[in-house]
mmCIF file of C-alpha atoms (C1' of nucleotides) and ligand atoms in Angstrom:
data_model
loop_
_atom_site.group_PDB
_atom_site.id
_atom_site.type_symbol
_atom_site.label_atom_id
_atom_site.label_comp_id
_atom_site.label_asym_id
_atom_site.label_seq_id
_atom_site.Cartn_x
_atom_site.Cartn_y
_atom_site.Cartn_z
ATOM 1 C CA MET A 54 6.687 -4.676 3.516
ATOM 2 C CA ASN A 55 3.220 -6.219 3.845
ATOM 3 C CA PHE A 56 1.634 -8.497 1.335
ATOM 4 C CA SER A 57 -0.734 -7.448 -1.398
ATOM 5 C CA LYS A 58 -4.375 -8.455 -1.589
ATOM 6 C CA THR A 59 -3.540 -10.672 -4.503
ATOM 7 C CA THR A 60 -1.082 -12.582 -2.355
ATOM 8 C CA SER A 61 -3.526 -12.810 0.541
ATOM 9 C CA TYR A 62 -6.226 -14.082 -1.760
ATOM 10 C CA SER A 63 -3.865 -16.663 -3.241
ATOM 11 C CA LEU A 64 -3.027 -17.872 0.245
ATOM 12 C CA SER A 65 -6.673 -18.015 1.238
ATOM 13 C CA ILE A 66 -7.681 -19.880 -1.865
ATOM 14 C CA LEU A 67 -4.948 -22.493 -1.771
ATOM 15 C CA SER A 68 -5.251 -22.904 1.972
ATOM 16 C CA TYR A 69 -8.947 -23.482 1.681
ATOM 17 C CA MET A 70 -8.585 -25.850 -1.242
ATOM 18 C CA SER A 71 -6.008 -27.873 0.634
ATOM 19 C CA ILE A 72 -8.696 -29.000 3.059
ATOM 20 C CA ASN A 73 -10.163 -31.237 0.387
ATOM 21 C CA GLU A 74 -7.362 -31.979 -1.991
ATOM 22 C CA ASP A 75 -9.286 -34.086 -4.434
ATOM 23 C CA THR A 76 -12.408 -32.051 -4.744
ATOM 24 C CA ASN A 77 -13.029 -29.906 -7.774
ATOM 25 C CA MET A 78 -14.039 -26.441 -6.661
ATOM 26 C CA SER A 79 -15.588 -23.805 -8.890
ATOM 27 C CA ALA A 80 -14.898 -20.085 -8.642
ATOM 28 C CA LYS A 81 -18.480 -19.556 -7.570
ATOM 29 C CA TYR A 82 -18.160 -22.058 -4.757
ATOM 30 C CA LEU A 83 -14.916 -20.507 -3.535
ATOM 31 C CA HIS A 84 -16.468 -17.075 -3.757
ATOM 32 C CA ASN A 85 -19.250 -18.149 -1.413
ATOM 33 C CA LYS A 86 -16.836 -19.753 1.000
ATOM 34 C CA LEU A 87 -14.103 -17.122 1.063
ATOM 35 C CA SER A 88 -15.969 -13.867 0.418
ATOM 36 C CA ILE A 89 -13.442 -12.741 -2.166
ATOM 37 C CA PRO A 90 -15.006 -10.490 -4.861
ATOM 38 C CA TYR A 91 -15.982 -12.832 -7.670
ATOM 39 C CA PRO A 92 -14.259 -11.155 -10.647
ATOM 40 C CA TYR A 93 -11.080 -10.642 -8.644
ATOM 41 C CA LEU A 94 -11.196 -14.254 -7.512
ATOM 42 C CA ARG A 95 -11.477 -15.331 -11.126
ATOM 43 C CA GLN A 96 -8.355 -13.362 -11.976
ATOM 44 C CA VAL A 97 -6.372 -14.878 -9.139
ATOM 45 C CA LEU A 98 -7.516 -18.399 -10.012
ATOM 46 C CA THR A 99 -6.450 -17.888 -13.606
ATOM 47 C CA ASN A 100 -3.086 -16.690 -12.383
ATOM 48 C CA LEU A 101 -2.650 -19.670 -10.068
ATOM 49 C CA THR A 102 -3.513 -21.909 -12.992
ATOM 50 C CA HIS A 103 -0.884 -20.287 -15.204
ATOM 51 C CA LYS A 104 1.654 -20.785 -12.462
ATOM 52 C CA ARG A 105 0.749 -24.491 -12.375
ATOM 53 C CA PHE A 106 -0.253 -24.670 -8.732
ATOM 54 C CA ILE A 107 -3.726 -25.732 -9.746
ATOM 55 C CA LYS A 108 -5.267 -26.965 -12.964
ATOM 56 C CA SER A 109 -8.604 -25.959 -14.398
ATOM 57 C CA THR A 110 -11.407 -27.905 -16.033
ATOM 58 C CA ARG A 111 -13.650 -25.964 -18.374
ATOM 59 C CA GLY A 112 -17.276 -26.482 -19.167
ATOM 60 C CA ARG A 113 -20.403 -26.912 -17.151
ATOM 61 C CA THR A 114 -18.929 -28.914 -14.282
ATOM 62 C CA GLY A 115 -15.584 -27.175 -14.485
ATOM 63 C CA GLY A 116 -13.481 -25.918 -11.635
ATOM 64 C CA PHE A 117 -10.063 -26.150 -10.084
ATOM 65 C CA THR A 118 -7.990 -28.861 -8.420
ATOM 66 C CA PHE A 119 -4.402 -29.091 -7.262
ATOM 67 C CA SER A 120 -1.927 -30.035 -9.929
ATOM 68 C CA MET A 121 0.826 -30.914 -7.480
ATOM 69 C CA PRO A 122 0.927 -32.518 -4.054
ATOM 70 C CA LYS A 123 0.096 -29.997 -1.390
ATOM 71 C CA GLU A 124 3.067 -31.209 0.631
ATOM 72 C CA LYS A 125 5.253 -29.627 -2.017
ATOM 73 C CA ILE A 126 3.709 -26.177 -1.870
ATOM 74 C CA SER A 127 5.112 -23.903 0.805
ATOM 75 C CA LEU A 128 3.618 -20.600 1.806
ATOM 76 C CA ALA A 129 6.825 -19.032 0.509
ATOM 77 C CA ASP A 130 6.138 -20.562 -2.910
ATOM 78 C CA ILE A 131 2.739 -18.896 -2.972
ATOM 79 C CA ILE A 132 4.093 -15.535 -1.904
ATOM 80 C CA ASP A 133 6.704 -15.805 -4.622
ATOM 81 C CA ILE A 134 3.950 -15.838 -7.233
ATOM 82 C CA THR A 135 3.328 -12.172 -6.659
ATOM 83 C CA ASP A 136 5.083 -10.133 -3.998
ATOM 84 C CA GLY A 137 7.983 -12.468 -3.332
ATOM 85 C CA LEU A 138 9.816 -12.836 -0.060
ATOM 86 C CA GLU A 139 12.107 -10.008 -1.129
ATOM 87 C CA SER A 140 9.300 -7.670 -0.201
ATOM 88 C CA LEU A 141 10.385 -8.304 3.377
ATOM 89 C CA ASN A 142 13.844 -6.925 2.686
ATOM 90 C CA ILE A 143 13.028 -3.354 3.429
ATOM 91 C CA CYS A 144 13.446 -1.018 6.356
ATOM 92 C CA ILE A 145 10.348 -1.402 8.483
ATOM 93 C CA LEU A 146 10.240 2.343 9.091
ATOM 94 C CA GLY A 147 10.363 2.977 5.374
ATOM 95 C CA PHE A 148 13.798 4.547 5.051
ATOM 96 C CA ASN A 149 15.448 3.728 1.761
ATOM 97 C CA LYS A 150 18.664 4.798 3.348
ATOM 98 C CA CYS A 151 19.009 5.755 6.970
ATOM 99 C CA PRO A 152 19.425 9.505 7.441
ATOM 100 C CA PHE A 153 22.226 8.471 9.780
ATOM 101 C CA ASP A 154 25.156 6.308 8.945
ATOM 102 C CA LYS A 155 23.875 3.611 11.215
ATOM 103 C CA GLN A 156 20.766 1.477 10.883
ATOM 104 C CA CYS A 157 17.406 2.662 12.106
ATOM 105 C CA SER A 158 16.241 1.986 15.631
ATOM 106 C CA MET A 159 13.941 -0.800 14.575
ATOM 107 C CA HIS A 160 16.544 -2.615 12.573
ATOM 108 C CA GLU A 161 17.538 -5.227 15.109
ATOM 109 C CA VAL A 162 14.072 -6.332 16.174
ATOM 110 C CA TRP A 163 12.834 -6.262 12.610
ATOM 111 C CA GLU A 164 15.749 -8.288 11.291
ATOM 112 C CA LYS A 165 15.117 -11.062 13.814
ATOM 113 C CA THR A 166 11.444 -11.048 13.001
ATOM 114 C CA ARG A 167 12.004 -11.164 9.331
ATOM 115 C CA ASP A 168 14.282 -14.158 9.662
ATOM 116 C CA SER A 169 11.717 -15.987 11.799
ATOM 117 C CA MET A 170 8.958 -15.206 9.371
ATOM 118 C CA ILE A 171 10.891 -16.364 6.354
ATOM 119 C CA LYS A 172 11.776 -19.553 8.175
ATOM 120 C CA VAL A 173 8.137 -20.268 8.980
ATOM 121 C CA LEU A 174 6.978 -19.392 5.485
ATOM 122 C CA LYS A 175 9.517 -21.694 3.893
ATOM 123 C CA GLU A 176 8.931 -24.576 6.267
ATOM 124 C CA THR A 177 5.150 -24.506 6.268
ATOM 125 C CA SER A 178 3.449 -26.392 3.467
ATOM 126 C CA LEU A 179 -0.208 -26.375 2.607
ATOM 127 C CA ALA A 180 -0.402 -29.867 3.985
ATOM 128 C CA ASP A 181 0.823 -28.602 7.344
ATOM 129 C CA LEU A 182 -2.032 -26.140 7.631
ATOM 130 C CA THR A 183 -4.675 -28.799 8.054
ATOM 131 C CA LYS A 184 -2.889 -30.769 10.724
ATOM 132 C CA MET B 66 0.805 -3.443 8.264
ATOM 133 C CA ASN B 67 3.739 -1.319 7.078
ATOM 134 C CA PHE B 68 3.993 2.395 7.463
ATOM 135 C CA SER B 69 3.036 4.994 4.886
ATOM 136 C CA LYS B 70 5.459 7.324 3.188
ATOM 137 C CA THR B 71 4.038 10.179 5.179
ATOM 138 C CA THR B 72 4.945 8.385 8.389
ATOM 139 C CA SER B 73 8.419 7.504 7.113
ATOM 140 C CA TYR B 74 9.012 11.081 6.078
ATOM 141 C CA SER B 75 7.839 12.340 9.461
ATOM 142 C CA LEU B 76 10.250 9.982 11.161
ATOM 143 C CA SER B 77 13.106 11.011 8.880
ATOM 144 C CA ILE B 78 12.461 14.694 9.357
ATOM 145 C CA LEU B 79 12.153 14.642 13.129
ATOM 146 C CA SER B 80 15.047 12.226 13.484
ATOM 147 C CA TYR B 81 17.235 14.447 11.414
ATOM 148 C CA MET B 82 16.154 17.584 13.213
ATOM 149 C CA SER B 83 16.853 16.000 16.559
ATOM 150 C CA ILE B 84 20.563 16.016 15.750
ATOM 151 C CA ASN B 85 20.646 19.773 16.218
ATOM 152 C CA GLU B 86 17.787 20.562 18.481
ATOM 153 C CA ASP B 87 18.227 24.323 18.599
ATOM 154 C CA THR B 88 18.859 24.984 14.955
ATOM 155 C CA ASN B 89 16.179 26.446 12.768
ATOM 156 C CA MET B 90 15.896 24.402 9.602
ATOM 157 C CA SER B 91 14.063 25.461 6.460
ATOM 158 C CA ALA B 92 12.121 23.142 4.199
ATOM 159 C CA LYS B 93 14.656 23.761 1.470
ATOM 160 C CA TYR B 94 17.527 22.771 3.732
ATOM 161 C CA LEU B 95 15.763 19.592 4.839
ATOM 162 C CA HIS B 96 14.916 18.788 1.252
ATOM 163 C CA ASN B 97 18.594 18.905 0.329
ATOM 164 C CA LYS B 98 19.598 16.792 3.297
ATOM 165 C CA LEU B 99 16.847 14.170 3.207
ATOM 166 C CA SER B 100 15.993 13.915 -0.479
ATOM 167 C CA ILE B 101 12.281 14.083 0.211
ATOM 168 C CA PRO B 102 10.321 15.692 -2.663
ATOM 169 C CA TYR B 103 10.063 19.383 -1.796
ATOM 170 C CA PRO B 104 6.275 19.905 -2.082
ATOM 171 C CA TYR B 105 5.563 16.704 -0.181
ATOM 172 C CA LEU B 106 8.049 17.720 2.481
ATOM 173 C CA ARG B 107 6.264 21.045 2.816
ATOM 174 C CA GLN B 108 2.979 19.233 3.426
ATOM 175 C CA VAL B 109 4.461 16.973 6.047
ATOM 176 C CA LEU B 110 6.156 19.874 7.815
ATOM 177 C CA THR B 111 2.881 21.765 7.916
ATOM 178 C CA ASN B 112 1.233 18.720 9.379
ATOM 179 C CA LEU B 113 3.914 18.262 12.036
ATOM 180 C CA THR B 114 3.478 21.927 12.913
ATOM 181 C CA HIS B 115 -0.268 21.534 13.326
ATOM 182 C CA LYS B 116 0.338 18.585 15.582
ATOM 183 C CA ARG B 117 2.637 20.753 17.728
ATOM 184 C CA PHE B 118 5.738 18.633 17.422
ATOM 185 C CA ILE B 119 7.559 21.511 15.798
ATOM 186 C CA LYS B 120 6.850 25.209 15.457
ATOM 187 C CA SER B 121 7.330 27.319 12.382
ATOM 188 C CA THR B 122 8.757 30.770 11.836
ATOM 189 C CA ARG B 123 7.589 32.601 8.750
ATOM 190 C CA GLY B 124 9.389 35.125 6.628
ATOM 191 C CA ARG B 125 12.742 35.277 4.975
ATOM 192 C CA THR B 126 14.769 33.456 7.628
ATOM 193 C CA GLY B 127 11.881 31.237 8.600
ATOM 194 C CA GLY B 128 11.983 27.540 9.257
ATOM 195 C CA PHE B 129 11.164 24.918 11.828
ATOM 196 C CA THR B 130 12.352 24.066 15.331
ATOM 197 C CA PHE B 131 11.178 21.646 17.985
ATOM 198 C CA SER B 132 8.408 22.923 20.170
ATOM 199 C CA MET B 133 8.873 20.270 22.821
ATOM 200 C CA PRO B 134 11.886 18.498 24.316
ATOM 201 C CA LYS B 135 12.973 15.675 22.074
ATOM 202 C CA GLU B 136 13.203 13.395 25.089
ATOM 203 C CA LYS B 137 9.421 13.539 25.220
ATOM 204 C CA ILE B 138 8.807 12.465 21.641
ATOM 205 C CA SER B 139 8.730 8.708 21.102
ATOM 206 C CA LEU B 140 8.731 7.044 17.727
ATOM 207 C CA ALA B 141 5.268 5.757 18.630
ATOM 208 C CA ASP B 142 4.086 9.348 19.064
ATOM 209 C CA ILE B 143 5.248 10.164 15.565
ATOM 210 C CA ILE B 144 3.621 7.105 14.050
ATOM 211 C CA ASP B 145 0.410 8.023 15.811
ATOM 212 C CA ILE B 146 0.261 11.256 13.817
ATOM 213 C CA THR B 147 -0.678 9.325 10.729
ATOM 214 C CA ASP B 148 -0.868 5.544 10.570
ATOM 215 C CA GLY B 149 -1.018 4.843 14.280
ATOM 216 C CA LEU B 150 0.266 1.759 16.013
ATOM 217 C CA GLU B 151 -3.079 0.123 15.378
ATOM 218 C CA SER B 152 -1.908 -0.407 11.829
ATOM 219 C CA LEU B 153 0.132 -3.258 13.275
ATOM 220 C CA ASN B 154 -2.977 -5.015 14.524
ATOM 221 C CA ILE B 155 -3.644 -6.932 11.376
ATOM 222 C CA CYS B 156 -3.001 -10.425 10.148
ATOM 223 C CA ILE B 157 0.402 -10.392 8.511
ATOM 224 C CA LEU B 158 -0.860 -12.613 5.718
ATOM 225 C CA GLY B 159 -3.694 -10.221 5.051
ATOM 226 C CA PHE B 160 -6.628 -12.318 6.194
ATOM 227 C CA ASN B 161 -9.377 -10.229 7.695
ATOM 228 C CA LYS B 162 -10.651 -13.386 9.207
ATOM 229 C CA CYS B 163 -8.898 -16.697 8.945
ATOM 230 C CA PRO B 164 -10.626 -19.058 6.501
ATOM 231 C CA PHE B 165 -10.150 -21.592 9.272
ATOM 232 C CA ASP B 166 -11.404 -21.316 12.787
ATOM 233 C CA LYS B 167 -7.888 -21.119 14.061
ATOM 234 C CA GLN B 168 -5.341 -18.387 13.549
ATOM 235 C CA CYS B 169 -3.137 -18.311 10.486
ATOM 236 C CA SER B 170 0.203 -20.064 10.442
ATOM 237 C CA MET B 171 2.126 -16.853 10.894
ATOM 238 C CA HIS B 172 0.125 -15.698 13.856
ATOM 239 C CA GLU B 173 2.448 -16.776 16.601
ATOM 240 C CA VAL B 174 5.681 -15.393 15.192
ATOM 241 C CA TRP B 175 3.981 -12.211 14.077
ATOM 242 C CA GLU B 176 2.340 -11.606 17.434
ATOM 243 C CA LYS B 177 5.675 -11.826 19.219
ATOM 244 C CA THR B 178 7.250 -9.535 16.703
ATOM 245 C CA ARG B 179 4.526 -7.013 16.908
ATOM 246 C CA ASP B 180 4.831 -6.855 20.679
ATOM 247 C CA SER B 181 8.583 -6.353 20.440
ATOM 248 C CA MET B 182 8.200 -3.659 17.849
ATOM 249 C CA ILE B 183 5.605 -1.755 19.786
ATOM 250 C CA LYS B 184 7.791 -1.953 22.858
ATOM 251 C CA VAL B 185 10.773 -0.507 21.013
ATOM 252 C CA LEU B 186 8.695 2.188 19.344
ATOM 253 C CA LYS B 187 7.239 3.316 22.635
ATOM 254 C CA GLU B 188 10.513 3.252 24.526
ATOM 255 C CA THR B 189 12.654 4.959 21.937
ATOM 256 C CA SER B 190 12.642 8.738 22.005
ATOM 257 C CA LEU B 191 14.158 11.071 19.455
ATOM 258 C CA ALA B 192 16.819 11.869 22.015
ATOM 259 C CA ASP B 193 17.788 8.199 22.119
ATOM 260 C CA LEU B 194 18.496 8.136 18.407
ATOM 261 C CA THR B 195 21.517 10.380 18.637
ATOM 262 C CA LYS B 196 23.235 8.548 21.470
ATOM 263 C "C1'" DA C 544 9.656 50.840 -0.377
ATOM 264 C "C1'" DT C 545 11.032 46.859 -2.957
ATOM 265 C "C1'" DT C 546 12.598 42.486 -3.402
ATOM 266 C "C1'" DA C 547 13.793 37.827 -2.066
ATOM 267 C "C1'" DA C 548 12.919 33.911 0.529
ATOM 268 C "C1'" DA C 549 10.450 31.645 3.696
ATOM 269 C "C1'" DT C 550 5.775 29.265 5.420
ATOM 270 C "C1'" DG C 551 0.237 28.786 5.110
ATOM 271 C "C1'" DC C 552 -3.220 26.827 2.634
ATOM 272 C "C1'" DT C 553 -5.442 23.985 -0.502
ATOM 273 C "C1'" DA C 554 -6.583 22.249 -5.045
ATOM 274 C "C1'" DT C 555 -5.023 19.270 -8.587
ATOM 275 C "C1'" DA C 556 -2.406 15.610 -10.898
ATOM 276 C "C1'" DG C 557 -0.231 10.949 -11.245
ATOM 277 C "C1'" DA C 558 0.769 6.190 -10.137
ATOM 278 C "C1'" DC C 559 -0.412 1.997 -8.533
ATOM 279 C "C1'" DA C 560 -3.216 -1.504 -6.344
ATOM 280 C "C1'" DT C 561 -7.762 -3.082 -6.155
ATOM 281 C "C1'" DG C 562 -12.010 -4.232 -8.113
ATOM 282 C "C1'" DT C 563 -15.506 -4.744 -12.183
ATOM 283 C "C1'" DA C 564 -17.375 -5.913 -16.687
ATOM 284 C "C1'" DT C 565 -17.678 -8.215 -21.058
ATOM 285 C "C1'" DC C 566 -17.434 -11.483 -24.499
ATOM 286 C "C1'" DA C 567 -15.598 -15.820 -26.277
ATOM 287 C "C1'" DT C 568 -14.944 -20.718 -25.579
ATOM 288 C "C1'" DT C 569 -15.785 -25.142 -23.524
ATOM 289 C "C1'" DT C 570 -18.691 -28.975 -21.817
ATOM 290 C "C1'" DA C 571 -22.560 -31.467 -19.232
ATOM 291 C "C1'" DT C 572 -27.411 -31.926 -19.337
ATOM 292 C "C1'" DG C 573 -32.015 -32.347 -21.136
ATOM 293 C "C1'" DC D 1294 -29.398 -29.285 -30.845
ATOM 294 C "C1'" DA D 1295 -30.222 -25.795 -27.402
ATOM 295 C "C1'" DT D 1296 -29.267 -24.219 -23.038
ATOM 296 C "C1'" DA D 1297 -26.933 -23.444 -18.779
ATOM 297 C "C1'" DA D 1298 -22.886 -23.027 -16.280
ATOM 298 C "C1'" DA D 1299 -18.268 -23.128 -16.036
ATOM 299 C "C1'" DT D 1300 -13.320 -21.055 -17.331
ATOM 300 C "C1'" DG D 1301 -10.096 -17.957 -20.680
ATOM 301 C "C1'" DA D 1302 -8.722 -13.592 -21.702
ATOM 302 C "C1'" DT D 1303 -8.514 -8.899 -21.377
ATOM 303 C "C1'" DA D 1304 -10.075 -4.207 -21.109
ATOM 304 C "C1'" DC D 1305 -12.014 -0.837 -18.111
ATOM 305 C "C1'" DA D 1306 -13.302 1.619 -13.640
ATOM 306 C "C1'" DT D 1307 -12.475 2.969 -8.956
ATOM 307 C "C1'" DG D 1308 -9.997 4.283 -4.960
ATOM 308 C "C1'" DT D 1309 -6.130 5.541 -2.309
ATOM 309 C "C1'" DC D 1310 -1.698 6.923 -1.455
ATOM 310 C "C1'" DT D 1311 1.884 9.772 -3.275
ATOM 311 C "C1'" DA D 1312 3.415 13.852 -5.366
ATOM 312 C "C1'" DT D 1313 2.913 18.524 -7.542
ATOM 313 C "C1'" DA D 1314 1.373 23.309 -8.328
ATOM 314 C "C1'" DG D 1315 -0.004 27.939 -7.316
ATOM 315 C "C1'" DC D 1316 -1.144 31.812 -4.865
ATOM 316 C "C1'" DA D 1317 -1.403 34.339 -0.432
ATOM 317 C "C1'" DT D 1318 1.052 35.947 3.631
ATOM 318 C "C1'" DT D 1319 4.996 37.033 6.435
ATOM 319 C "C1'" DT D 1320 9.617 38.902 7.341
ATOM 320 C "C1'" DA D 1321 14.686 40.125 6.590
ATOM 321 C "C1'" DA D 1322 17.806 42.456 3.722
ATOM 322 C "C1'" DT D 1323 18.990 46.079 0.629
HETATM 323 S S1 FES E 10 17.358 0.320 8.686
HETATM 324 FE FE1 FES E 10 15.254 0.297 9.326
HETATM 325 S S2 FES E 10 14.843 -1.814 9.584
HETATM 326 FE FE2 FES E 10 16.908 -1.829 8.933
HETATM 327 S S1 FES E 11 -4.308 -14.637 11.945
HETATM 328 FE FE1 FES E 11 -2.643 -14.128 10.613
HETATM 329 S S2 FES E 11 -1.260 -13.089 11.920
HETATM 330 FE FE2 FES E 11 -2.912 -13.570 13.245
#
DNA sequence: ATTAAATGCTATAGACATGTATCATTTATG
DNA sequence: CATAAATGATACATGTCTATAGCATTTAAT
């Protein structure tokens, strides 16, 4: 499993932005705050804009703001932009199919974990993070 | 986190071999049984030999056998050959450092999980897998 | 002896995720 | 209007993990 950088960056960005919902933040500003490589950050911001989580303003004082209430954005929603929660539906030891007929030795503990994680991801909104 | 292919293959190979501890198995045979790409499998087998988990016999009827009792090989030992258990010591959401002062929202559930997983990996030996 | 079939060794190729660069367009400011 | 500073869009570079290839060496079988 494990989430891609793009997903991590998306989470960082939106989490950080949710601190000040109504403030317009530029890519440059976010770059300084979050230490994400500037050109990569730009890409991710564009992507988040396309996916309608945030909206952009162009021009000299341009930047990004939320385009929907942060209560309505769950961490799962953000992960679904790129990796998707399905990326958790794999054998943690990396077997596509167990060499035995039964499940691998990590299956039980991993299955429980996965369920807990998905639950948390679905139930946690950006608004919750700042509480 | 998540384990590399090399680690998965190592686990598959040794798990499979542990079914018949005293049988000499060739790379070709294992390739047919485990569907691991032959040249990659060769690499991994060489590596496992260097690390003394198995020993090789060269020549026409050559192959690989365990060089230590399978009761003494834990899954953690195998993972330590390549990725190491330390690969689990990361933020599951991919933050190197939380953008907030506090831990990320997945921290608690992930920490518990990680502990459980490490426990299982350390306590499970190859011998246990065939019970 | 010769051949076939195995491992030892190591260099090279490919695929994919990550990161960079460039130019066009928009808009506030003076 | 001219400039500066922002986003839009997209192509390119880099790095890393995964996979392949090739030749040398060893040994059993004929
Ligand atoms: S078979 Fe490995 S986690 Fe389910
Ligand atoms: S800070 Fe994310 S798992 Fe600990």
